[in-house]
PDB file of C-alpha atoms in Angstrom:
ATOM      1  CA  UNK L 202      12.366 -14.574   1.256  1.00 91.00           C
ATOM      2  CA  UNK L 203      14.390 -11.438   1.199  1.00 94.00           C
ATOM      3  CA  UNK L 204      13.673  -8.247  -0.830  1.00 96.00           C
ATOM      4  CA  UNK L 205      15.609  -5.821  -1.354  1.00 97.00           C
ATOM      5  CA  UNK L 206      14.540  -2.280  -0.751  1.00 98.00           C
ATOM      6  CA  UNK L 207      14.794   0.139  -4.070  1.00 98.00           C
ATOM      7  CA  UNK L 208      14.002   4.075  -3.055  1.00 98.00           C
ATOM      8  CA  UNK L 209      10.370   5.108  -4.381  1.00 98.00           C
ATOM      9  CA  UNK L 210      10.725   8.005  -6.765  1.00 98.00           C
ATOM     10  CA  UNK L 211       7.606   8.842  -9.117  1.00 97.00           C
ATOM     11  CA  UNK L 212       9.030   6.821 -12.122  1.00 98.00           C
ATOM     12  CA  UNK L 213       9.631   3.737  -9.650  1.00 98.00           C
ATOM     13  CA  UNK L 214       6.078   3.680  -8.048  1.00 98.00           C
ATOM     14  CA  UNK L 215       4.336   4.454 -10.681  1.00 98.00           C
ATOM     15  CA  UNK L 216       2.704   1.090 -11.123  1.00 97.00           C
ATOM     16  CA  UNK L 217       1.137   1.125  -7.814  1.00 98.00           C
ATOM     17  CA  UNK L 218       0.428   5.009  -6.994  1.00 98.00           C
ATOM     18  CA  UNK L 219       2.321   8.169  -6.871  1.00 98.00           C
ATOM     19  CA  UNK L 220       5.493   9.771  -4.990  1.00 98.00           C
ATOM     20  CA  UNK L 221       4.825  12.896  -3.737  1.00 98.00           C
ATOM     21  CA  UNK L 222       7.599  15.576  -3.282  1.00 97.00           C
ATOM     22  CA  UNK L 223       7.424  19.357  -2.523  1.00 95.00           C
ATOM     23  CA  UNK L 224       5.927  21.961  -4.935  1.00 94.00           C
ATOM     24  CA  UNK L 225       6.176  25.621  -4.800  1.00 93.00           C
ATOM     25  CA  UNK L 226       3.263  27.520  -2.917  1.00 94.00           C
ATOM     26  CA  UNK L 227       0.787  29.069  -5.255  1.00 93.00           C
ATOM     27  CA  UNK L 228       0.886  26.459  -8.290  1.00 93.00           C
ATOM     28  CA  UNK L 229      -2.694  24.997  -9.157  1.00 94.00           C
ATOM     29  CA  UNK L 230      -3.530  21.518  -9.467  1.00 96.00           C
ATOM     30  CA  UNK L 231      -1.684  18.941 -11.645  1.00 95.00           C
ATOM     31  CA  UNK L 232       0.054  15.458 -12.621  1.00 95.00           C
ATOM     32  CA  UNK L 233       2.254  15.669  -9.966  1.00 94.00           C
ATOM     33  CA  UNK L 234      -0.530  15.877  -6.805  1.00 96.00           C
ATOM     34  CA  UNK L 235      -1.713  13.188  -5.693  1.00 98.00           C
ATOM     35  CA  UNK L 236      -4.536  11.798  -7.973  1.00 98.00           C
ATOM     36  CA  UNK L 237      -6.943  11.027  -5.168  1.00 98.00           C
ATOM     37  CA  UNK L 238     -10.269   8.645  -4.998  1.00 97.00           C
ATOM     38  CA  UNK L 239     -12.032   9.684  -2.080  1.00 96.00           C
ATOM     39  CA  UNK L 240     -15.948   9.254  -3.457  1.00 96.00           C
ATOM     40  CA  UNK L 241     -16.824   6.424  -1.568  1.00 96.00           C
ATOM     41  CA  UNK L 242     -17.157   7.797   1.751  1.00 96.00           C
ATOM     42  CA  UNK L 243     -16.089  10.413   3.953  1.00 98.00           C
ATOM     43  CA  UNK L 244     -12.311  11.232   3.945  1.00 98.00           C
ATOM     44  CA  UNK L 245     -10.170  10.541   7.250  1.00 98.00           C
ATOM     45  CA  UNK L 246      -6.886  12.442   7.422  1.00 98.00           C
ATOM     46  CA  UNK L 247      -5.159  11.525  10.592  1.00 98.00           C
ATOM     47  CA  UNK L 248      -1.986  10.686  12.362  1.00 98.00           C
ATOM     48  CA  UNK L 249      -1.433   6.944  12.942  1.00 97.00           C
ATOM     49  CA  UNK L 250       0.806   5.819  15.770  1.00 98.00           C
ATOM     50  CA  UNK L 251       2.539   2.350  15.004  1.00 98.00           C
ATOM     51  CA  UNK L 252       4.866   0.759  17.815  1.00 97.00           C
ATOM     52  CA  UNK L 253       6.937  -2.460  17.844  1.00 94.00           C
ATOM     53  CA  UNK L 254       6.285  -3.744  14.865  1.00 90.00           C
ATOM     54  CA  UNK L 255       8.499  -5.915  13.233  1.00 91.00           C
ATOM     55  CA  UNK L 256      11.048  -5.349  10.084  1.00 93.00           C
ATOM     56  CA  UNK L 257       9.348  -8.181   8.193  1.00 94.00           C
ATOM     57  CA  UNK L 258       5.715  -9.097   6.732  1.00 95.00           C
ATOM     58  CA  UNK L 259       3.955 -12.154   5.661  1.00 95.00           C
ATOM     59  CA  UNK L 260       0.460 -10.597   5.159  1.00 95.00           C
ATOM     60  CA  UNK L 261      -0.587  -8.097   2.505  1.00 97.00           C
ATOM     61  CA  UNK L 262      -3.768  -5.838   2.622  1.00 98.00           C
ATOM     62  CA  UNK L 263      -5.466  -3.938   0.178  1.00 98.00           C
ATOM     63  CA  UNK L 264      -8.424  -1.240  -0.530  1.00 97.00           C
ATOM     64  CA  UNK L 265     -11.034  -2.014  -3.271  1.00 97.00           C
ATOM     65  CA  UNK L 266     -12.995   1.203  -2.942  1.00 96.00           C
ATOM     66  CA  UNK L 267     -10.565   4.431  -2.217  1.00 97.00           C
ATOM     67  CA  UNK L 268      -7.260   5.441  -2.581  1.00 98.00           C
ATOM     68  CA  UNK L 269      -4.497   5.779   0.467  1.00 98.00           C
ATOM     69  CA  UNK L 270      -1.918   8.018   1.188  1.00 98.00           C
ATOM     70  CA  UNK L 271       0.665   7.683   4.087  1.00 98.00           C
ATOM     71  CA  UNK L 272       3.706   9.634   4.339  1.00 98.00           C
ATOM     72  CA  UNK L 273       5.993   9.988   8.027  1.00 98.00           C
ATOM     73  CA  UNK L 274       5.352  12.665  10.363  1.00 97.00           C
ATOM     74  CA  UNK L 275       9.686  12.554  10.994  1.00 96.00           C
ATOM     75  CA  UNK L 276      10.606  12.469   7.477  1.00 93.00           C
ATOM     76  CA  UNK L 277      12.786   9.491   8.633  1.00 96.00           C
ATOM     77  CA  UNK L 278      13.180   6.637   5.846  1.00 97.00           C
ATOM     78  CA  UNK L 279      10.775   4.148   6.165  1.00 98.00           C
ATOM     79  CA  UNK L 280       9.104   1.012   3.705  1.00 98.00           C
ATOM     80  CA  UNK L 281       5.883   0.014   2.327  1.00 98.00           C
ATOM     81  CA  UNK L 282       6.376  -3.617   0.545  1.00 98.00           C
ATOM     82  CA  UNK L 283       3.693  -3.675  -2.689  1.00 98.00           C
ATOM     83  CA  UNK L 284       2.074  -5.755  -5.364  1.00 98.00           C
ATOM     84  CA  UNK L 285       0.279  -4.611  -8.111  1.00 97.00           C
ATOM     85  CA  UNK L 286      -3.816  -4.175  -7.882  1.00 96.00           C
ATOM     86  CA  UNK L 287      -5.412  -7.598  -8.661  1.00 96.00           C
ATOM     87  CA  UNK L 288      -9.114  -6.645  -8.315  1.00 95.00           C
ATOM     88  CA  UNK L 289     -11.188  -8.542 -10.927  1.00 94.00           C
ATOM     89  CA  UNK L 290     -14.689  -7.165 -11.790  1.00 82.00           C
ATOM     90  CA  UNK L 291     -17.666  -9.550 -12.536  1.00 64.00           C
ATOM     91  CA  UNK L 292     -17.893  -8.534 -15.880  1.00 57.00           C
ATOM     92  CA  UNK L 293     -14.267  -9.138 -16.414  1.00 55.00           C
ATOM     93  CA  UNK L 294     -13.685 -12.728 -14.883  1.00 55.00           C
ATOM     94  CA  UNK L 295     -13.920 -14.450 -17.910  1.00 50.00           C
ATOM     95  CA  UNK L 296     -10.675 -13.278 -18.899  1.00 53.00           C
ATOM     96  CA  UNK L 297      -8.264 -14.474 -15.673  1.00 56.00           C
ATOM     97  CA  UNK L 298      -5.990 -16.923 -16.307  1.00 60.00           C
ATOM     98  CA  UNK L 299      -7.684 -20.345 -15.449  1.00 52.00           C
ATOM     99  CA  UNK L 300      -4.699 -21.099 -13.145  1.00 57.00           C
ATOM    100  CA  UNK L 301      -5.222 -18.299 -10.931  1.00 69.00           C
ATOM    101  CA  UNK L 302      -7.961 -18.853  -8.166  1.00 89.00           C
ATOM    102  CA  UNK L 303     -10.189 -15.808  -7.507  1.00 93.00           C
ATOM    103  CA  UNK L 304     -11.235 -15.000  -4.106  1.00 94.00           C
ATOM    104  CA  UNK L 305     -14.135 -13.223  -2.780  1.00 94.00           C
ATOM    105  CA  UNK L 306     -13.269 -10.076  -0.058  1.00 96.00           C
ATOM    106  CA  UNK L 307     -15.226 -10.173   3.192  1.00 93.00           C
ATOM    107  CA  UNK L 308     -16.115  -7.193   1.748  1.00 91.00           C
ATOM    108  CA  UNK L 309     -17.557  -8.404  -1.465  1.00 93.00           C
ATOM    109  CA  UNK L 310     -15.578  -7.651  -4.599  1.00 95.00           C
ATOM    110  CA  UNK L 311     -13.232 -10.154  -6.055  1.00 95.00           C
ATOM    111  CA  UNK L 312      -9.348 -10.246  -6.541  1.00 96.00           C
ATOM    112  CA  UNK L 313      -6.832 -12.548  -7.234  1.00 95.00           C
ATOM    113  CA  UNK L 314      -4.253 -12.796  -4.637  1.00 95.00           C
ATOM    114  CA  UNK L 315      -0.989 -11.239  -4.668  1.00 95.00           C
ATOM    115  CA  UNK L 316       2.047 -12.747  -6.943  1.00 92.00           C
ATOM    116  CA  UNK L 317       4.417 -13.542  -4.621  1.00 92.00           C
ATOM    117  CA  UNK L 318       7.550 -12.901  -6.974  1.00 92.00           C
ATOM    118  CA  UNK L 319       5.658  -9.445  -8.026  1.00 95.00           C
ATOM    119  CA  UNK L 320       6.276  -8.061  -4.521  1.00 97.00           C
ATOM    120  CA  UNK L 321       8.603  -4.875  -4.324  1.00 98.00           C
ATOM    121  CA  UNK L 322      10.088  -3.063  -0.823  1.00 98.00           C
ATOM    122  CA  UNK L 323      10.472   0.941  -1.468  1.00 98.00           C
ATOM    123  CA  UNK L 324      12.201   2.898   0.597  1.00 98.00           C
ATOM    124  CA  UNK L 325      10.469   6.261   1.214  1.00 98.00           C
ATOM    125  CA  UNK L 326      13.151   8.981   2.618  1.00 96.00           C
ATOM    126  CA  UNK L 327      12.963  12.531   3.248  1.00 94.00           C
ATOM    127  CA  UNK L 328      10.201  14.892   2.829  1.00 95.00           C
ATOM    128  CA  UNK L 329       7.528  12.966   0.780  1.00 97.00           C
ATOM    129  CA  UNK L 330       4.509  10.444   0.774  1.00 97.00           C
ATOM    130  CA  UNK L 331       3.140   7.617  -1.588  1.00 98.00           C
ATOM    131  CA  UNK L 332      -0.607   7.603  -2.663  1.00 98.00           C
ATOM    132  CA  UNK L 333      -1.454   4.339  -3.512  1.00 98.00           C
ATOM    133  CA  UNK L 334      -3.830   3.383  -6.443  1.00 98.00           C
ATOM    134  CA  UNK L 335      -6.679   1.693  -5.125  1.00 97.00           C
ATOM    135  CA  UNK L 336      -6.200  -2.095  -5.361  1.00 97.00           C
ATOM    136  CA  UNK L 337      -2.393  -1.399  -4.549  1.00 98.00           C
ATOM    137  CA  UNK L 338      -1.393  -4.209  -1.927  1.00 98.00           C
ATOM    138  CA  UNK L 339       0.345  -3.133   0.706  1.00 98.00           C
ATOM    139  CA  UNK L 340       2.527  -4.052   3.865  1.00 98.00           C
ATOM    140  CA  UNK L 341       3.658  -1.359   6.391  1.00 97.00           C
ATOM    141  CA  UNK L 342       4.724   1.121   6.841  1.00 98.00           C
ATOM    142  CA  UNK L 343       7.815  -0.784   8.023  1.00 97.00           C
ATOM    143  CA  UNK L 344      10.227   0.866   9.718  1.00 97.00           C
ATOM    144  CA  UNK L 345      13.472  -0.277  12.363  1.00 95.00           C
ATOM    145  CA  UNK L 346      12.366   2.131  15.653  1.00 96.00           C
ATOM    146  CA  UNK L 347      10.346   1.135  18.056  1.00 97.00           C
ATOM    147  CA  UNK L 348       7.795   2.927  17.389  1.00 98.00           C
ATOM    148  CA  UNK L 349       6.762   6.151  14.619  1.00 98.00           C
ATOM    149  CA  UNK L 350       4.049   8.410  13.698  1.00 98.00           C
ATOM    150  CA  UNK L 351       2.312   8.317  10.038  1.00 98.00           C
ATOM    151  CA  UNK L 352      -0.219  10.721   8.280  1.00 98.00           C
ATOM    152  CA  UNK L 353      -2.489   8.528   6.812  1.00 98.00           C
ATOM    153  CA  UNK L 354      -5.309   9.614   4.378  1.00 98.00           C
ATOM    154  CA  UNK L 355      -8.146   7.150   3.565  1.00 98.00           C
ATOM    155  CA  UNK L 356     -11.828   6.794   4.367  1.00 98.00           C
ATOM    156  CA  UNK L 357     -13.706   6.958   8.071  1.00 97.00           C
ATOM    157  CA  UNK L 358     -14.915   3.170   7.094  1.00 97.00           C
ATOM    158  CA  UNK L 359     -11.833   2.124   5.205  1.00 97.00           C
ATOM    159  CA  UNK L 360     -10.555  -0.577   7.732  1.00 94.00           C
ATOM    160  CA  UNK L 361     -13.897  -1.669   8.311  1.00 95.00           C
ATOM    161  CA  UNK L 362     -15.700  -2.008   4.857  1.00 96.00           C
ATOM    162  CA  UNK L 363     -13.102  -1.597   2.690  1.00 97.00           C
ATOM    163  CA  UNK L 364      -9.771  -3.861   4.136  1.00 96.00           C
ATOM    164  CA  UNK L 365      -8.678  -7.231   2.543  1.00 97.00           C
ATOM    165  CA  UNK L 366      -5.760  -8.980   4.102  1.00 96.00           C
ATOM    166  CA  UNK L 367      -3.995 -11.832   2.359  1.00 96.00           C
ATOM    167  CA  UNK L 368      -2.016 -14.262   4.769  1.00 94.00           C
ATOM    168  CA  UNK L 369       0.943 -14.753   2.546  1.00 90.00           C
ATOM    169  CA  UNK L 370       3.103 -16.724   5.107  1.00 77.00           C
ATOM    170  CA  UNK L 371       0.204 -18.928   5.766  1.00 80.00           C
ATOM    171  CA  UNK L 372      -1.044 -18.890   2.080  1.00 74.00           C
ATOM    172  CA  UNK L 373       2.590 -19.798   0.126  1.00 76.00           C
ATOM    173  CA  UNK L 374       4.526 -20.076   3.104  1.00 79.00           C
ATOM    174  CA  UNK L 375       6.493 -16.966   2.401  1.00 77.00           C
ATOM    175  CA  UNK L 376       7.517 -15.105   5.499  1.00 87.00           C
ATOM    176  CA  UNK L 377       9.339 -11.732   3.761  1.00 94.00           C
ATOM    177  CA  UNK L 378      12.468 -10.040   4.988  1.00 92.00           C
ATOM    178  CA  UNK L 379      13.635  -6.198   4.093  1.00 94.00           C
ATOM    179  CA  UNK L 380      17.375  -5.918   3.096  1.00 92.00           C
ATOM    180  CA  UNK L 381      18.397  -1.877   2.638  1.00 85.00           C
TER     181      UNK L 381
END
């Protein structure tokens, strides 16, 4: 399945997390800073170093318990591929569709997988970085070199305790390609 790629701006993201662009120096806190859940755990702010990975997905991942930010250390475009958060509390179950199945994460909470015609490639260019609501599913960053650098901003546990991957080539048999 091909997607096409629309460019992330803080109206078009807003479903799954925030855009963030430059501010001046000196202004205090508001809407348009990243809205962050750390609470859960220690913060981890670090540089991640991707190589060779491919211009395509068919798996999905997302975090239950914090919110993530990632934003390129180049400012070069690059993509993240979403869905919307499909966490479902206990509490709350009784009121998903009967249709849809709900799965329990290795790491205990439950979801409903991903809607396959729900997913959306942004493009993220020049000098900014996404915060993604927690829940947000994600794929990438994606990007065409052979390899790129990332600030990432999560938890020290995140990809341990917190990391739910959803095999959506294996699942619906949906291998997804990035048009720009």
């Amino acid at each position: 399945m091909k997607l096409k790629a629309i460019e992330a701006t803080p109206e078009s993201f807003a479903e799954y997390g925030q855009v963030i662009e430059p501010t001046d120096d000196g202004l205090g806190f508001g809407p348009d800073d990243a809205q962050l859940d750390l609470t859960n755990g220690t913060p981890r702010f670090y540089i991640l170093h991707i190589e060779n990975r491919p211009f395509n997905f068919s798996m999905i991942t997302h975090h239950a318990r914090v919110t993530q930010c990632l934003g390129s250390v180049d400012r070069q475009p690059w993509y993240l591929a979403v869905a919307k958060p499909s966490i479902v509390d206990d509490e709350h179950k009784t009121g998903i569709d009967k249709s849809e199945s709900v799965l329990r994460s290795k790491s205990g909470h439950l979801f409903v997988p991903p809607c396959v015609d729900e997913i959306k490639v942004f493009k993220i260019s020049g000098v900014k970085f996404v915060k993604l609501n927690k829940g947000t599913w994600h794929a990438g960053p994606l990007f065409r070199e052979s390899a790129r650098d990332f600030y990432n901003l999560e938890l020290t546990n995140t990809n341990v305790v917190d990391h739910t991957t959803y095999e959506l080539g294996k699942e619906n048999g949906v291998p997804f390609e990035i048009e720009d």
